[in-house]
Coordinates of C-alpha atoms in Angstrom, one line a residue:
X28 CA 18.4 -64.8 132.6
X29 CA 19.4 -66.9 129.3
X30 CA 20.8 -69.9 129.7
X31 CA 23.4 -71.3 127.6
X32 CA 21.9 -74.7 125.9
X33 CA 24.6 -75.3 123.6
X34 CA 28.0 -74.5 122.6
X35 CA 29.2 -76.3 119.5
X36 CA 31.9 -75.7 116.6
X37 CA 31.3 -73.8 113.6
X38 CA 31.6 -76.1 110.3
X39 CA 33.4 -73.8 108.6
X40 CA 35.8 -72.6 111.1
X41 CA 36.5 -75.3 113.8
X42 CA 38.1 -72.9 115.9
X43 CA 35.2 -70.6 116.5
X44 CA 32.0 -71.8 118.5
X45 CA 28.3 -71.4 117.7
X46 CA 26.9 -70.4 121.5
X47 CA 23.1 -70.8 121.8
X48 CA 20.8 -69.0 124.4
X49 CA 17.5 -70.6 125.0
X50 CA 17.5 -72.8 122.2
X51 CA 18.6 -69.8 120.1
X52 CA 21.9 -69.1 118.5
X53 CA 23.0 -66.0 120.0
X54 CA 26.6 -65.3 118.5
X55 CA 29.4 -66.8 117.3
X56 CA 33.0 -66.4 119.7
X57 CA 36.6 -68.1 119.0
X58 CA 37.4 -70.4 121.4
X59 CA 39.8 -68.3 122.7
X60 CA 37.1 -66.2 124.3
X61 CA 34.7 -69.3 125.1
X62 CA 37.8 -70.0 127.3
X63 CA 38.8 -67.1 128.8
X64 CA 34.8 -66.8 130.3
X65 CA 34.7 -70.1 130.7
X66 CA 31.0 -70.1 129.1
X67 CA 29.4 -73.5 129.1
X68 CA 26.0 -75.6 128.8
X69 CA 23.6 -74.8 131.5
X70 CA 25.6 -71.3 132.4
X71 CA 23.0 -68.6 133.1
X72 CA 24.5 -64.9 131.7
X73 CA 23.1 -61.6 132.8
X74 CA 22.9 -59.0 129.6
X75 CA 26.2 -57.1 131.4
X76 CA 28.3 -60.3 130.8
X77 CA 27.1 -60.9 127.0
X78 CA 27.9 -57.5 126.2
X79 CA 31.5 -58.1 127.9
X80 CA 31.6 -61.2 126.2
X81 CA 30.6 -59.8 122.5
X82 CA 33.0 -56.7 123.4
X83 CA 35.8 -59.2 124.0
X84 CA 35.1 -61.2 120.7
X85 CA 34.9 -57.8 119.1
X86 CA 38.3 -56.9 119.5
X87 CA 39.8 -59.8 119.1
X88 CA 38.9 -59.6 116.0
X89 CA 40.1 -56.1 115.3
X90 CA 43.3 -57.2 116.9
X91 CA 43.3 -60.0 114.5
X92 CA 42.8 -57.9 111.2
X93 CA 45.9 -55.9 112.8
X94 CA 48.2 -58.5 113.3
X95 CA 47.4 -59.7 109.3
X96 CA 48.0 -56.3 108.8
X97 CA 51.4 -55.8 109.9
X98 CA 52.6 -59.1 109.0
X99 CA 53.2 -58.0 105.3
X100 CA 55.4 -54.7 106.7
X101 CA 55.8 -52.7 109.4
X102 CA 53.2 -50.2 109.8
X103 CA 52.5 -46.8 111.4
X104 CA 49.9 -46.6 114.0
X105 CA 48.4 -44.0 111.4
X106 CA 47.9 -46.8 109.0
X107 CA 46.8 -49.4 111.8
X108 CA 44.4 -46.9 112.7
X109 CA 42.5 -46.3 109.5
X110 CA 42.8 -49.8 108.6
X111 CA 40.8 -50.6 111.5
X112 CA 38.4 -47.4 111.0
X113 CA 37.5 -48.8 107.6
X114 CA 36.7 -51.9 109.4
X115 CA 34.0 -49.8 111.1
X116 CA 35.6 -50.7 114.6
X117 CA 34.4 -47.8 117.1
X118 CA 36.9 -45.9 118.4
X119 CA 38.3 -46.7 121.8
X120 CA 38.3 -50.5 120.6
X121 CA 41.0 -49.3 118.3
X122 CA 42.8 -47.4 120.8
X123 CA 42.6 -49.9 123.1
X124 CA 44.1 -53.1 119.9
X125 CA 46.5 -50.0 119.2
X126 CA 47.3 -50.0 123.3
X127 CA 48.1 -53.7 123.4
X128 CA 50.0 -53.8 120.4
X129 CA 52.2 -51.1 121.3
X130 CA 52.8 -52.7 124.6
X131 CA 54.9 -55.7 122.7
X132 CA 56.4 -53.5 119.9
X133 CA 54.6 -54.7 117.1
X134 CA 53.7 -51.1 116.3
X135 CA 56.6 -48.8 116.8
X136 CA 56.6 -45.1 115.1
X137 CA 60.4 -44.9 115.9
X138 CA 61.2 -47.8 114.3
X139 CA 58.9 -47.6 111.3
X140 CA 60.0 -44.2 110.5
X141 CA 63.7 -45.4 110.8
X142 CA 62.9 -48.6 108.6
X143 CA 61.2 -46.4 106.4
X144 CA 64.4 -44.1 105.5
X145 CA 66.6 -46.9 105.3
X146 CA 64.9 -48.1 102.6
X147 CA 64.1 -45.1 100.8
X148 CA 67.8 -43.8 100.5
X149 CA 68.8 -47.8 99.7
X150 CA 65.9 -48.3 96.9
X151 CA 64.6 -44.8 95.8
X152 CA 66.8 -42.1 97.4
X153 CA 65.5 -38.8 97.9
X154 CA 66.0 -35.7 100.2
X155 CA 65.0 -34.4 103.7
X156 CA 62.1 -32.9 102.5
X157 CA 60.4 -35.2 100.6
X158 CA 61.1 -38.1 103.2
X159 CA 59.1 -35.5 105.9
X160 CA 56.4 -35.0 104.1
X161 CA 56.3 -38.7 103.1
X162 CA 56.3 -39.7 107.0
X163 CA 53.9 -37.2 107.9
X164 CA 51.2 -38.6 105.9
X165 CA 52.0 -42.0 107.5
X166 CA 51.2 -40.0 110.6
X167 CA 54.8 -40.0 112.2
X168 CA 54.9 -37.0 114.7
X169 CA 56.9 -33.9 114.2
X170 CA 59.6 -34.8 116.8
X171 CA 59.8 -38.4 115.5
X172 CA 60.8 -37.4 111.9
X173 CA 63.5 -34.5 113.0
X174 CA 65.1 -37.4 115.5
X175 CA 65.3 -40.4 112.8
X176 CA 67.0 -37.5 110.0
X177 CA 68.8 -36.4 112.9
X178 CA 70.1 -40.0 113.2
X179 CA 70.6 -40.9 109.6
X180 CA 71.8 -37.6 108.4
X181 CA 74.7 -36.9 111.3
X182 CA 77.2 -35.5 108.9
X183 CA 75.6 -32.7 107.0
X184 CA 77.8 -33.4 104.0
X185 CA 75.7 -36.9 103.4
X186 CA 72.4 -35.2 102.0
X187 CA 74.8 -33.0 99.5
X188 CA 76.8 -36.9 98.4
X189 CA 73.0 -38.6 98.4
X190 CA 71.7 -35.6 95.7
X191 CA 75.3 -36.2 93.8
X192 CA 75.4 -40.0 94.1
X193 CA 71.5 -39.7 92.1
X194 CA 72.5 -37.8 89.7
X195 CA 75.3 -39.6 88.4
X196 CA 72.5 -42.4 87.9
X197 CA 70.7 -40.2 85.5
X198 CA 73.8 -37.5 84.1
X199 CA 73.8 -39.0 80.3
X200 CA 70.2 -37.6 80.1
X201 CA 71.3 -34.3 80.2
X202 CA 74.5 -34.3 78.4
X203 CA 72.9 -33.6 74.7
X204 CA 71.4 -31.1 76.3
X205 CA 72.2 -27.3 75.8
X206 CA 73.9 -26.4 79.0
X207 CA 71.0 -24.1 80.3
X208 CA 68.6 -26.7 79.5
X209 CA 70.4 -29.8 81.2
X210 CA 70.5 -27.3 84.4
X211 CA 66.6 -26.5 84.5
X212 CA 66.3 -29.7 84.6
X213 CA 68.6 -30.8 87.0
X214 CA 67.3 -28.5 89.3
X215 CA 63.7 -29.8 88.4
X216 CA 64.6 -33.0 89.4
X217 CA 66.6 -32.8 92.3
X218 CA 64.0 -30.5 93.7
X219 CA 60.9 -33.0 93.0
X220 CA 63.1 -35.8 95.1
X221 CA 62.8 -32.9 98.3
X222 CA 66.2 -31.9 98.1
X223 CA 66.2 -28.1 99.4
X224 CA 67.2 -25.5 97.0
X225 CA 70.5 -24.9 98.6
X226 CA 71.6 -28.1 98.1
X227 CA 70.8 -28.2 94.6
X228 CA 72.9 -24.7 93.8
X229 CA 75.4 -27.2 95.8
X230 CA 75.5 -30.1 93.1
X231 CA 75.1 -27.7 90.1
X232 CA 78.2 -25.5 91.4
X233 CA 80.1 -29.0 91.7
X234 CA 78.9 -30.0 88.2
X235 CA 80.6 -26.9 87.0
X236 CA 84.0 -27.1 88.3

């Protein structure tokens, strides 16, 4: 079996190892993992325990672009997911960072989706639609979305005072405007931020009064 002839400290990164077989660098590990296998000088490893320990190195360093990841914002799993796939990280070692981060709630669907709203009615408002279809290309699950509008949207008044609230913000656009005109596009707008027809005839007929 190889036989581990020297473990030393990468120059550029002190806390990574250089771990050579046989006279022979074999692969680089943090120390993290030298540790947790206690590896040293003169231990012999069978080929089942290097590919453990390169498996364990592996995904430490997927777990590692993750956490860099999510420390800008909060991210779906979605977007955890095919950050890592770009990374060319096989597929159960993704599930498996995805698993461990999960465990301590540094990737929450729930809470990213209801972060998500939030900000989007605070910053750039916009309507039920448009906010699903926004979360389901982060990946948020069907039942997630309805129970986070659910949440946010109790009163079903609030989506109706959200499309009037965002048009008052734009209203002296339109008012040079012929009458028919200013209400095409009205409707053009409201309907391209996803609020649903109905509530659009809603604001126009309030406009009128």
């Amino acid at each position: 079996m190889p036989r581990i002839t020297k473990i030393e400290p990468q120059k550029k990164n002190p806390k990574r190892r250089s771990v050579f077989l046989d006279e022979r660098f074999a692969f680089g590990l943090d120390e993290e993992v030298v540790y947790k296998y206690g590896l040293k000088v003169g231990q012999e490893l069978e080929q089942k325990k290097i590919d453990q320990i390169i498996e364990a190195e592996t995904k430490k360093e997927a777990k590692e672009i993750a956490l860099r990841f999510l420390s800008y914002r909060m991210r779906s799993e979605k977007e955890v997911r095919d950050k890592l796939k770009k990374k060319e990280f096989a597929e159960d070692l993704i599930t498996e960072v995805i698993k461990d981060l999960k465990r301590v709630n540094l990737i929450d669907d729930y809470e990213f989706a209801s972060a998500f709203i939030r900000d989007r009615i605070s910053n750039n408002p916009r309507g039920k639609i448009l906010l699903k279809q926004e979360l389901w290309k982060k990946g948020i699950k069907k039942e997630i979305i309805e129970k986070v509008l659910r949440e946010y949207f109790k009163d079903e008044d609030e989506e109706l005072i959200l499309a009037k609230g965002l048009l008052q913000k734009r209203k002296k656009r339109y008012e040079s405007l012929d009458e028919n005109v200013a209400k095409r596009r009205i409707m053009s707008f409201l309907l391209r931020r996803g609020f649903s027809y109905d509530i659009v005839k809603q604001v126009l007929k309030i406009e009128e009064e």
